Every structure is written in structure tokens, then in C-alpha cells.
Coordinates of C-alpha atoms and ligand atoms in Angstrom, one line a residue:
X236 CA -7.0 -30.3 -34.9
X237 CA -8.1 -30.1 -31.5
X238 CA -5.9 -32.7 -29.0
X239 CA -7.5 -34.1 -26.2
X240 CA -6.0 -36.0 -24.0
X241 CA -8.4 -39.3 -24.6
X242 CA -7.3 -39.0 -28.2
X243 CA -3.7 -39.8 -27.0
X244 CA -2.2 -43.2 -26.4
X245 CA -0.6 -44.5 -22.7
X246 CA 2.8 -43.2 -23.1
X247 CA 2.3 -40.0 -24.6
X248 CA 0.3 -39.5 -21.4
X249 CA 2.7 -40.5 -19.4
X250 CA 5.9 -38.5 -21.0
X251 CA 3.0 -35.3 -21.0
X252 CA 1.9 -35.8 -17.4
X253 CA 6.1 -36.3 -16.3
X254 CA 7.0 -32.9 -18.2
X255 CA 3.4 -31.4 -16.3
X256 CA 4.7 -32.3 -13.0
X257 CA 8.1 -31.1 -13.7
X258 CA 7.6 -27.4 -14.7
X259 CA 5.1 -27.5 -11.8
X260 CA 7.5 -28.3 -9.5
X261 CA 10.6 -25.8 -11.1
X262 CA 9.5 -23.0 -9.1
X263 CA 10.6 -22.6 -6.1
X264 CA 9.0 -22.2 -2.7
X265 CA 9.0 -18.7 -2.3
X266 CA 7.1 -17.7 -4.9
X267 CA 4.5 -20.9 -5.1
X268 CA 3.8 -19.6 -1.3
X269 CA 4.1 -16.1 -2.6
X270 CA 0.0 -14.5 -2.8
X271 CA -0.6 -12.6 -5.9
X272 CA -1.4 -8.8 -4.9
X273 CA -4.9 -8.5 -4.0
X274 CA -5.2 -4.8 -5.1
X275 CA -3.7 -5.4 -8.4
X276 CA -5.4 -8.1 -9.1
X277 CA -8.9 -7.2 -8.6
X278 CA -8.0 -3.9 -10.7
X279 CA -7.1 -6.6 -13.6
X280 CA -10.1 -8.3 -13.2
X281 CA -12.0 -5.2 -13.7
X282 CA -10.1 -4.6 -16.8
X283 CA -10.5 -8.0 -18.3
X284 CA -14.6 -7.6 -17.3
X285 CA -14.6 -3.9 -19.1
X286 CA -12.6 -5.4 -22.1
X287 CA -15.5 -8.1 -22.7
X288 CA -17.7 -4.9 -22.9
X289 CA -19.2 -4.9 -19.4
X290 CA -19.9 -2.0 -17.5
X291 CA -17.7 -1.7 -14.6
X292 CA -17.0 0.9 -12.1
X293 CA -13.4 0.0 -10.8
X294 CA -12.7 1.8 -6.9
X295 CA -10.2 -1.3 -6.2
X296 CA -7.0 0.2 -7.3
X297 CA -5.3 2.9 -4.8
X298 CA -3.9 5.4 -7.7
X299 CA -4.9 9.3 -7.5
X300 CA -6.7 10.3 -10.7
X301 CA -4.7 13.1 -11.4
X302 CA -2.4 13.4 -14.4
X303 CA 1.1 14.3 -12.8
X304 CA 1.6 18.5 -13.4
X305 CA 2.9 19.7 -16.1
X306 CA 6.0 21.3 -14.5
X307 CA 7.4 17.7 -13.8
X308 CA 6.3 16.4 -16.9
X309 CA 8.6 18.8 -18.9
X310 CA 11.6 18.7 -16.2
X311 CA 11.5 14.7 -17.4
X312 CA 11.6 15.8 -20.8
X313 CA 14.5 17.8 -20.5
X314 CA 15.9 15.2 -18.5
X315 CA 16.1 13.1 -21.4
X316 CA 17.4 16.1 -24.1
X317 CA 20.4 16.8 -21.7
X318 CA 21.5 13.0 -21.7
X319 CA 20.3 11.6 -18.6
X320 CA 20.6 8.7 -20.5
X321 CA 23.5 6.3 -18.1
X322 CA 23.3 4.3 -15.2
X323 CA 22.7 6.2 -11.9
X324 CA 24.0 6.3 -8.3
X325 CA 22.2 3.1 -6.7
X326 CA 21.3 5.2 -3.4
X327 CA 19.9 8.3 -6.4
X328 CA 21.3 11.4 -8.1
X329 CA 22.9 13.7 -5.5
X330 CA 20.4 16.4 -6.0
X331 CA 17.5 14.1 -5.6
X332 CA 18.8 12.8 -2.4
X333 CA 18.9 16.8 -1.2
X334 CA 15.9 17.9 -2.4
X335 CA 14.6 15.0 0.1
X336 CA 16.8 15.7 2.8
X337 CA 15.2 19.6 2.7
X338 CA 12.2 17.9 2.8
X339 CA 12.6 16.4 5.4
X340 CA 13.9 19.5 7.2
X341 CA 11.3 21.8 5.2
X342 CA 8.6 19.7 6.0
X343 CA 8.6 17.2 9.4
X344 CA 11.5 19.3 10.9
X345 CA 13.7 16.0 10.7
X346 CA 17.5 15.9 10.1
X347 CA 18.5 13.2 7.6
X348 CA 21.4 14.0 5.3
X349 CA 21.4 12.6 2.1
X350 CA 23.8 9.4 3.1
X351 CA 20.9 8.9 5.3
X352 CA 18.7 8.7 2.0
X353 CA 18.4 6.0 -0.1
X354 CA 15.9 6.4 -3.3
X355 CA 14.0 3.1 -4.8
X356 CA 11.9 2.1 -7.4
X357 CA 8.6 3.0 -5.8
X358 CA 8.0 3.4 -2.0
X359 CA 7.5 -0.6 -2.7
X360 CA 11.1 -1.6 -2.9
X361 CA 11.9 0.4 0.1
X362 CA 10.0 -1.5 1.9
X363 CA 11.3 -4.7 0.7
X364 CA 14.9 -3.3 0.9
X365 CA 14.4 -2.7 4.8
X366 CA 12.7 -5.5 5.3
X367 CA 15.2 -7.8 3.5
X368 CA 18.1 -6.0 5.0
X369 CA 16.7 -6.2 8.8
X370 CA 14.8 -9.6 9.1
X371 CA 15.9 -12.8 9.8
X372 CA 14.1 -16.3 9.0
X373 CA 12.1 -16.8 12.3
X374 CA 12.0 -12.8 13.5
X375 CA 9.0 -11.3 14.4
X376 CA 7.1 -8.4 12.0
X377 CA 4.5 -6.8 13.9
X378 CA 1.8 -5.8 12.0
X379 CA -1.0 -3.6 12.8
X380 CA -4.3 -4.7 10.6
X381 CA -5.6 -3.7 8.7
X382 CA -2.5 -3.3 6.4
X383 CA -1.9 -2.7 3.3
X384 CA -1.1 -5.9 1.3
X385 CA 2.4 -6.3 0.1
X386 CA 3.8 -6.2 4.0
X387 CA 2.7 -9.4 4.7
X388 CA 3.7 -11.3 1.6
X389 CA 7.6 -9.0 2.1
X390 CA 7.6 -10.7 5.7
X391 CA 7.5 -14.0 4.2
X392 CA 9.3 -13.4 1.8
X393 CA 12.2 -12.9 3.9
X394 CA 11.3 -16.3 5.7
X395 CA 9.8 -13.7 8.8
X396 CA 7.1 -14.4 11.1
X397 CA 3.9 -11.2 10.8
X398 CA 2.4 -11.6 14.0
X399 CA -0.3 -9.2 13.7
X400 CA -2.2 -6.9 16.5
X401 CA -6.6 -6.5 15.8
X402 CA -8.2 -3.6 15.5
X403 CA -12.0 -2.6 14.4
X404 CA -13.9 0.3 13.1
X405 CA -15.3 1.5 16.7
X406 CA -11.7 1.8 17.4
X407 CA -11.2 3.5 14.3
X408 CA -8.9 1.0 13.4
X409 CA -6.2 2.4 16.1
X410 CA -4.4 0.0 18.2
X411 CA -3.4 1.0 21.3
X412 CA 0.4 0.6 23.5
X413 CA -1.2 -2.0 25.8
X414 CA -1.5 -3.7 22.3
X415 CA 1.8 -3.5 21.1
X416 CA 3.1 -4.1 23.9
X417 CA 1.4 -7.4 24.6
X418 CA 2.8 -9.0 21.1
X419 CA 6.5 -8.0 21.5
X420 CA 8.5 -11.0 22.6
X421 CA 12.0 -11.9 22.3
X422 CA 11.8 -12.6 18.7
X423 CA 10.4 -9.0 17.6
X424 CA 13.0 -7.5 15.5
X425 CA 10.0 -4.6 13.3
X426 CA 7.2 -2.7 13.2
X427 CA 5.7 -1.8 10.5
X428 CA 2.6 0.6 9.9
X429 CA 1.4 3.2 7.4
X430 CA -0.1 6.5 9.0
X431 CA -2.3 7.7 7.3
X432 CA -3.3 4.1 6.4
X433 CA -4.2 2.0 3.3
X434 CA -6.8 0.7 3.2
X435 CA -8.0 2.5 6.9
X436 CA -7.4 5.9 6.2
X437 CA -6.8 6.1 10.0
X438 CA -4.2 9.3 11.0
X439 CA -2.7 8.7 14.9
X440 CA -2.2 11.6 16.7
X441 CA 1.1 13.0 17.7
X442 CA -0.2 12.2 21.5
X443 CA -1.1 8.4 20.5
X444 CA 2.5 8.3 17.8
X445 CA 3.9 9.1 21.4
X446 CA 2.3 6.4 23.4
X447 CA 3.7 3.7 20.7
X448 CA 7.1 5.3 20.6
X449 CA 8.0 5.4 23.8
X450 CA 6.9 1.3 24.3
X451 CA 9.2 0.6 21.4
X452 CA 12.1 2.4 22.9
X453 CA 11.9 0.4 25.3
X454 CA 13.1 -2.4 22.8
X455 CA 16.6 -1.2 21.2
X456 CA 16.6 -3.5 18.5
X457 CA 13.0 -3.1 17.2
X458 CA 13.1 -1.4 14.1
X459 CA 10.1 0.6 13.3
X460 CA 8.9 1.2 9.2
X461 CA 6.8 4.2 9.4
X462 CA 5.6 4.4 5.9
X463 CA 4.2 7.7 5.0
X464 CA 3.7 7.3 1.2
X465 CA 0.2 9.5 2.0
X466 CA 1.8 12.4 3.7
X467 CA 0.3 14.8 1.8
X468 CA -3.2 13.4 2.0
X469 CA -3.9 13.8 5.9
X470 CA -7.4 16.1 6.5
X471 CA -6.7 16.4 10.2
X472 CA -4.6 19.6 9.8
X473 CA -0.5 18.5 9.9
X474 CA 1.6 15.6 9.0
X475 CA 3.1 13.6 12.4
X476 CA 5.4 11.2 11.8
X477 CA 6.8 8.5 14.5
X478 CA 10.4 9.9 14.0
X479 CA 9.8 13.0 15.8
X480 CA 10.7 11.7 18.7
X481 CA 14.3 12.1 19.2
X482 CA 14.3 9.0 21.9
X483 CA 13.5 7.0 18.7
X484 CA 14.4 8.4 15.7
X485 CA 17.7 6.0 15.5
X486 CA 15.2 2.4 15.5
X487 CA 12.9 4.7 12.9
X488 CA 12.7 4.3 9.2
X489 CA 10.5 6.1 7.3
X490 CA 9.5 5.6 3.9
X491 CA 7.9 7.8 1.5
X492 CA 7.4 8.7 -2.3
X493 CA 5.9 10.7 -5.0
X494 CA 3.2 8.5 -6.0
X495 CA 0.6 9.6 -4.4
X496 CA 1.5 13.0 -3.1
X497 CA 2.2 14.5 -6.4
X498 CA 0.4 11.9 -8.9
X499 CA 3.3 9.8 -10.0
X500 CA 2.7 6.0 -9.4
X501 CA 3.7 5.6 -13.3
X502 CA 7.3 7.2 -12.2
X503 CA 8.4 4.9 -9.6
X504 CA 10.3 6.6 -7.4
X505 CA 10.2 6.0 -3.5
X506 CA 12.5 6.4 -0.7
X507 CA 13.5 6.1 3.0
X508 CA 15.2 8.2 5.6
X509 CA 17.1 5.9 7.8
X510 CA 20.1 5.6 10.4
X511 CA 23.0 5.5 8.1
X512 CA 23.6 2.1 8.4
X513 CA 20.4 0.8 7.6
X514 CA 20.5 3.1 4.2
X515 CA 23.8 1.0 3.5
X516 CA 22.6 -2.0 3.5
X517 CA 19.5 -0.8 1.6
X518 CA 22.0 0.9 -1.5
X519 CA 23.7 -2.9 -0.8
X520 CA 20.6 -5.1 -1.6
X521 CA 19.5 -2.6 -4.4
X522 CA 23.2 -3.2 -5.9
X523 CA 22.3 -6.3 -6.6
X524 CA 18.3 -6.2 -7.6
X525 CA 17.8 -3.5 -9.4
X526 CA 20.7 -1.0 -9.3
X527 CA 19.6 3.2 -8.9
X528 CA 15.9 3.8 -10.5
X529 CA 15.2 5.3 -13.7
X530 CA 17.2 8.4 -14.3
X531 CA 14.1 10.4 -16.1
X532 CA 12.2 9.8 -13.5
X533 CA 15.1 10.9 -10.7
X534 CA 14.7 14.1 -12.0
X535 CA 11.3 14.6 -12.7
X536 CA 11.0 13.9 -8.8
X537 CA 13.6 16.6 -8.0
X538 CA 11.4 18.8 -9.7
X539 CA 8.7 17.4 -7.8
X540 CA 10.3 18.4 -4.5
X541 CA 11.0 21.3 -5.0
X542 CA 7.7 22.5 -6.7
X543 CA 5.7 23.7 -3.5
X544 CA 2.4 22.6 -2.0
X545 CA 0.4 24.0 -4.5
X546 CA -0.5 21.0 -6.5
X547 CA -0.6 18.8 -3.2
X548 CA -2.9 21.3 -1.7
X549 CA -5.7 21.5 -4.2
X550 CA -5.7 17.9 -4.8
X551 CA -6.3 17.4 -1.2
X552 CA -9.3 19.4 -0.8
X553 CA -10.6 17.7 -3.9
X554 CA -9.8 14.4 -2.2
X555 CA -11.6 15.8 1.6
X556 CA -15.0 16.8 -0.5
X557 CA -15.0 13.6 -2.2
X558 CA -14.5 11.9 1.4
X559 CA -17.0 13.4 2.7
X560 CA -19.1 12.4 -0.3
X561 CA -18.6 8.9 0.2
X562 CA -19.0 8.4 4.0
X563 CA -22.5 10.4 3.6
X564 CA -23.3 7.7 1.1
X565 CA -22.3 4.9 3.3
X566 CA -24.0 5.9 5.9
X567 CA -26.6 5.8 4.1
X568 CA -26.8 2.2 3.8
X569 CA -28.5 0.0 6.6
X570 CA -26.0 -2.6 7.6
X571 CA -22.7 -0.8 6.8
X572 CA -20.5 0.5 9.8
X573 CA -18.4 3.3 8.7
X574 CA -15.6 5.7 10.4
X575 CA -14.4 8.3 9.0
X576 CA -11.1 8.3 7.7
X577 CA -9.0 11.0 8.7
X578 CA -6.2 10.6 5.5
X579 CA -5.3 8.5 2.2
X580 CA -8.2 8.1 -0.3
X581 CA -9.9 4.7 0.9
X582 CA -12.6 3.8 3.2
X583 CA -13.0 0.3 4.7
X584 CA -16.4 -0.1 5.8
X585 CA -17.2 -3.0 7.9
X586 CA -20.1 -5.1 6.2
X587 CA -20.4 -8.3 8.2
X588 CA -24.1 -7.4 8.8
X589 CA -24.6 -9.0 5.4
X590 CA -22.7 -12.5 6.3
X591 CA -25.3 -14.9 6.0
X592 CA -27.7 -13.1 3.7
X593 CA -28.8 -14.2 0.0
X594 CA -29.9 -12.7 -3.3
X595 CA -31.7 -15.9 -3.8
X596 CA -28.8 -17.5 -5.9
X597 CA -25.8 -16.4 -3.9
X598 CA -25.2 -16.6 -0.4
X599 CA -22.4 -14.3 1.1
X600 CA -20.5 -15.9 3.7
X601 CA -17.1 -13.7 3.6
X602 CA -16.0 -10.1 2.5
X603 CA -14.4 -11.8 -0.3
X604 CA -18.2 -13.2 -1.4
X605 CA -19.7 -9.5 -0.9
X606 CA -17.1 -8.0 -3.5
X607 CA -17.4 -10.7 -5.9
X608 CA -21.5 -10.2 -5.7
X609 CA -21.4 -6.5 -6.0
X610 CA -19.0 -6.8 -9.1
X611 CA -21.4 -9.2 -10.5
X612 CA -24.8 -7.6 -9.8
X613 CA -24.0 -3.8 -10.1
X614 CA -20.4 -3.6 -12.3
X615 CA -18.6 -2.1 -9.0
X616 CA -15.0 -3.5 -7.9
X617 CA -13.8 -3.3 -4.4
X618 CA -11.6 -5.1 -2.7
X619 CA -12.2 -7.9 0.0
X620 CA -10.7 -6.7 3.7
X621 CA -9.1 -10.4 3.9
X622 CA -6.5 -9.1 1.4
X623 CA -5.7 -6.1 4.4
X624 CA -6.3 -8.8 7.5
X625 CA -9.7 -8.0 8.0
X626 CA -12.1 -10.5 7.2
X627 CA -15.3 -8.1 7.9
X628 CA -14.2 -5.3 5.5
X629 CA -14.2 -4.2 2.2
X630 CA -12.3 -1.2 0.9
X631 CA -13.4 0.8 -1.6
X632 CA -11.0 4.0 -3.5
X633 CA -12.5 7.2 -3.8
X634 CA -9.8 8.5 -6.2
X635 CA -12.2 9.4 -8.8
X636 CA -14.5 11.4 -10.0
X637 CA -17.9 12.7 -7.6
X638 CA -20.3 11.3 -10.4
X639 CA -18.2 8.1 -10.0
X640 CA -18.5 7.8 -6.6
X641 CA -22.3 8.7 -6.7
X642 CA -23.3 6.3 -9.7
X643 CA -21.1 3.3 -8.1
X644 CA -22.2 3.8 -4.8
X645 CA -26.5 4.3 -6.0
X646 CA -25.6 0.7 -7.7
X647 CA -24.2 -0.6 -4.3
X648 CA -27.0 0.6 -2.5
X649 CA -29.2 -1.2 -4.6
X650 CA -27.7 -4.5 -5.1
X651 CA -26.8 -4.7 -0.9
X652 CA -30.9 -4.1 -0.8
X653 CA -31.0 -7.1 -2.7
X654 CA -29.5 -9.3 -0.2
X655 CA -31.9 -10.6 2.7
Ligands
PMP241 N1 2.8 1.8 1.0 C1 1.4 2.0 0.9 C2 0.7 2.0 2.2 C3 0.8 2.1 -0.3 O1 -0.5 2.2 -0.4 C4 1.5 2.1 -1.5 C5 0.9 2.2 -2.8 N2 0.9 1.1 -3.6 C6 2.9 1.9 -1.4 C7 3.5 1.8 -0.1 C8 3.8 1.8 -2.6 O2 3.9 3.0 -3.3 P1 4.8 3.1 -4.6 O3 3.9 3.4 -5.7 O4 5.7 4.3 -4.3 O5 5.6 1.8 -4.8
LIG242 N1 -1.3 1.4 -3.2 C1 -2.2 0.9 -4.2 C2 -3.3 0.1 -3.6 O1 -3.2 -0.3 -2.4 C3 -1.5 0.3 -5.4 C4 -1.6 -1.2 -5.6 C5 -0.4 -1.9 -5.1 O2 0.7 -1.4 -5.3 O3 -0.6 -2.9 -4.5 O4 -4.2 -0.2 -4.2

């Protein structure tokens, strides 16, 4: 039998609309003013549209396409046949947190030994770690925008205050020192940016890194989070990272992963390089969240490490031809202002010329309205620029295929022709 709520008397109502209220109001603050992740959740949406047997073309989710190689595949498996089977070290397995600290060396020329190093589950929980560990309720997060999602929601999470600096496509989404150094104030304890970017794709130059660094130093207890999870997907020729500069590399922590440099979001395995004291506090909090990350996985990323550039390489050229693929398309389109993103695998055109313009049914008012049109008219999922503090922008993932990319972005060109 179907219950309605008519069919029931008075105080059956009233015991129902009591217990309502109550498990409404169980949960607590945090996570009722908690926002669900944008990315994600458009990605699910696509799902749940494809399950009903629609045709959708997903480029909302930020995950390469590649299957992680086979060499760290099988180092997992024999992870798991010698026994890796116990709790591990919270900060990581001792020859994981070397095989970072050569990175670092190997790679960015930077000396962090492995007490400096503190592994995570997923370049994620570094960044909350830090963030937990460093903010206080009231302090000041400067945030470049766009940015990627979860900073934001971490920041208020930790009861701090994002206070965030505007940028634009004709500035290539860059902002500049005069910038920065206009929203410190006394309460700016962070920094936090992602070069190259999500969802931007924006690389800064070792000259502009510079210009930022040496307005932080200027502020000894400003912390900087210089996450670099797309390292190894930079087309302008070599990495740069904001800890190069030995007048800042003590206020500098920098946060990376495999997830997307080797193809192993599944794995979950981030980390940081930090001032020593910063990594302590970072094992401390994971003590008590989440202990050390998945031992399989520990070891599969050793592997990872210290498997060469090979893989990294080819997927990056596969990644630059598909860029270039996708910003000729774009381009393409009257009404869409496009830069061209110098790393990561998103671009974030600006599409505010289509604010105000109807299909006849819909009118778009937002970037939010333009992705939910284009996913209903043509199958394509993107996300909305508000998610990424940019209210003018979608971004779209071009970590799939070329005849993806093409057939999603011929169905986006016709359904924005649409619009009037
Ligand atoms: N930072 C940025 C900028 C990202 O795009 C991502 C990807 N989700 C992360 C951090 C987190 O990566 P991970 O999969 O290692 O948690
Ligand atoms: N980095 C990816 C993205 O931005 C993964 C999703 C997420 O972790 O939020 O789409």
C-alpha cells in the first residue's frame, strides 16, 4: 500500500514531522554548509543520464584515460604475494618516502629528505592535512580563481576565511604581484594555487613564480600550497615550481601525486614536501583520520617513481595533440573566448556571450544554465565555472579520446547555434 501523508491521522503527522525535523537537524554545521564537489557530481549525473540509456558524452571529470602501465600494476601485485598486508608508517613506507625525496632532487633540483615527506591518500588529503594543520577559524586563505573546487570547501572547513584574487581569460587567467599583494592583510596566514592549473591549465613562468615569491617573503608567516599534482602535464618545456627559490622554500609546501602523472587516481596516493615541522603535524592529523594509505598502493607508487619518464612522456604528447585539437575547435565557435592552456588537460573557455540568449524554451542566464542546456540538447557534460570561482566559464576535460573530443564538441557547436 502506498502511504500518503493525507491518508494519515493528526498525530501520526505530528510524531512523523518531529522525527523529520530531528534527523534534519542531527548533522552538524560543517557538513550541512559543506558543498558537494562540483566535478564529481556532474560526472554522476552523467552516469545516472547514460544508465537511463541516454547518450552522453562526459568531459566533466578530470581523470587521464589511460590504464595505469603495466610495470606498476604487477609491482602491486607482488606487493600483495610478499605480505604487504599490515598497517603502515602514517607519514608512508620508508622507501616510498625516498623514492620522492630523489624526486625531488632528480627532478625540481629540491632538497627534501624523507622526514620532510609525508604521503596521503590522494594529493586530496594533503591538502586538507596542511590546511587543517595551518589555519585557524578567522585566517585568511588566498585563493587565486579560478581554482580547483575542493580548496574552497577545505578553507571552510577549517572555519577559514578564502578571500579570493580575479583573474580572466585575456589575462590568461594569471594574477599578477600587485594582486597578491593588495589582498594580504594581517589575517593572511596561506596561499594556495595549482600551476599548471585545474580547471585553467594556466603554467606561470619561473620570471612571474618569482615576482609572487618574493611579495610573499615578504610575509614570514604566510604559508604558500603549491600544488603540482599536473607536473608532468606542462607543454611549455619544464616544470617550475615556487620552491625554487631558496628565500622561500621554508613558507613553501608543495603537494603532488601519481594520479595524474602516471594514471593512478584509482590508487590514491599523494604527498607533500614540507618544512619538517609542517610534515609533523601533517603525519599528526593523519594519525588520527586515516592512519598511513593503502600499503598496495605504497608500493605500486615506488615503482611508479622510479619507472622513468617514459610513460609520462608519451602520454603528454598524446595530451598536447589533443589540446591543440580542442582549442582549434573552440575557436571555432562564434561567441567563445578561449586561451590556450599551457598544462593539465582542461580548457575553461569563457562563454558569457551567450548570457541572455534562448533556445526558444530555455533562457541561459549563468554558466551553470549553459552546461545544463548543452547536456540536455546535445548529451555533452561540462562543468559550470561557478564551481572554480568563475561565473563566465565552463570547463571542459580533454582526457579522452580525438573522436570524443571531435563528436562532443560538433554537438556543442550545434546546440550553442541554437541559442539566439
Ligand atoms: N589538486 C588538483 C588541482 C586536482 O585537480 C586534483 C585532482 N582531483 C587533486 C589535487 C587531487 O588529486 P588526488 O587524486 O591525488 O587526490
Ligand atoms: N581533479 C579531478 C577534477 O577536478 C577529479 C575530481 C575531484 O577530485 O574533485 O575533475
Amino acid at each position: 500500500m502506498k502511504l500518503s501523508s493525507r491518508s494519515l491521522p493528526e498525530p501520526f503527522l505530528l510524531v512523523l514531522r518531529f522525527n523529520f525535523k530531528n534527523i534534519m537537524s542531527r548533522l552538524a554545521d560543517r557538513i550541512t554548509h559543506l558543498s558537494e564537489s562540483q566535478t564529481i557530481a556532474m560526472a554522476k549525473l552523467s552516469r545516472e543520464l547514460q544508465e537511463q540509456g541516454r547518450d552522453i558524452i562526459s568531459l566533466s571529470l578530470g581523470e587521464p584515460d589511460f590504464v595505469t602501465p603495466e610495470n606498476i600494476r604487477e609491482s602491486a601485485k607482488k606487493a600483495i604475494d610478499e605480505g604487504f598486508t599490515f598497517y603502515t608508517p602514517i607519514a608512508g613506507f620508508a622507501d616510498l618516502r625516498k623514492a620522492i625525496s630523489d624526486k625531488f632532487k632528480n627532478e625540481n633540483n629540491l632538497d627534501y629528505a624523507p622526514d620532510q615527506i609525508v604521503v596521503s591518500t590522494g594529493a586530496k588529503q594533503s591538502i586538507a592535512n596542511i590546511i587543517l594543520s595551518l589555519v585557524n577559524p578567522g585566517e585568511e586563505v588566498i585563493v587565486p580563481a579560478p581554482y580547483w573546487v575542493s580548496y574552497t570547501q577545505m578553507i571552510k572547513l577549517a572555519e577559514g576565511v578564502p578571500v579570493y584574487i580575479d583573474s580572466n581569460v585575456e589575462s590568461d587567467y594569471k594574477i599578477t604581484s600587485e594582486q597578491l599583494r593588495k589582498a594580504i592583510t594581517p589575517k593572511t596566514r596561506m596561499f594556495i594555487f595549482s600551476s599548471p592549473c585545474n580547471p585553467s591549465g594556466t603554467v606561470y613562468t619561473k620570471s612571474e613564480l618569482e615576482g609572487l615569491a618574493r611579495v610573499l617573503a615578504e610575509y614570514k608567516e604566510l604559508y604558500i600550497i603549491s600544488d603540482e599534482i599536473y607536473e608532468h602535464i606542462n607543454f611549455s618545456g619544464k616544470h617550475e615550481s615556487i620552491a625554487q627559490f631558496d628565500f622561500i622554500k621554508d613558507q613553501v609546501i608543495i603537494v603532488n601525486g601519481v594520479s595524474k602523472g602516471y594514471a593512478m587516481t584509482g590508487w590514491r596516493i599523494g604527498y607533500i614536501g614540507a618544512p619538517k615541522w609542517i610534515a609533523q603535524a601533517c603525519d599528526k592529523m593523519q594519525g588520527q583520520f586515516t592512519s598511513g594509505t593503502s600499503s598496495i598502493s605504497q608500493k605500486a607508487a615506488t615503482a611508479a617513481l622510479r619507472s622513468g619518464t617514459e610513460f609520462y612522456d608519451a602520454m603528454r604528447t598524446t595530451y598536447l595533440r589533443r589540446r591543440d585539437l580542442v582549442v582549434k575547435m573552440l575557436k571555432d565557435i562564434p561567441g567563445l573566448k578561449v586561451n590556450v592552456p599551457m598544462g593539465a588537460f582542461y580548457v575553461f573557455p569563457d562563454v558569457s556571450a551567450f548570457f541572455g540568449k534562448t533556445d526558444g524554451h530555455t533562457t541561459i542566464q549563468n554558466a551553470t544554465d549553459l552546461c545544463m542546456y548543452l547536456l540536455n540538447d546535445c548529451g555533452v557534460s561540462m562543468v559550470t565555472g561557478e564551481a572554480f570561482g568563475d561565473p563566465r566559464c565552463i570547463r571542459l576535460s580533454y582526457a579522452t579520446s580525438d573522436e570524443i573530443l571531435v563528436k562532443a564538441l560538433t554537438r556543442v557547436k550545434e546546440s550553442l547555434a541554437k541559442l539566439h
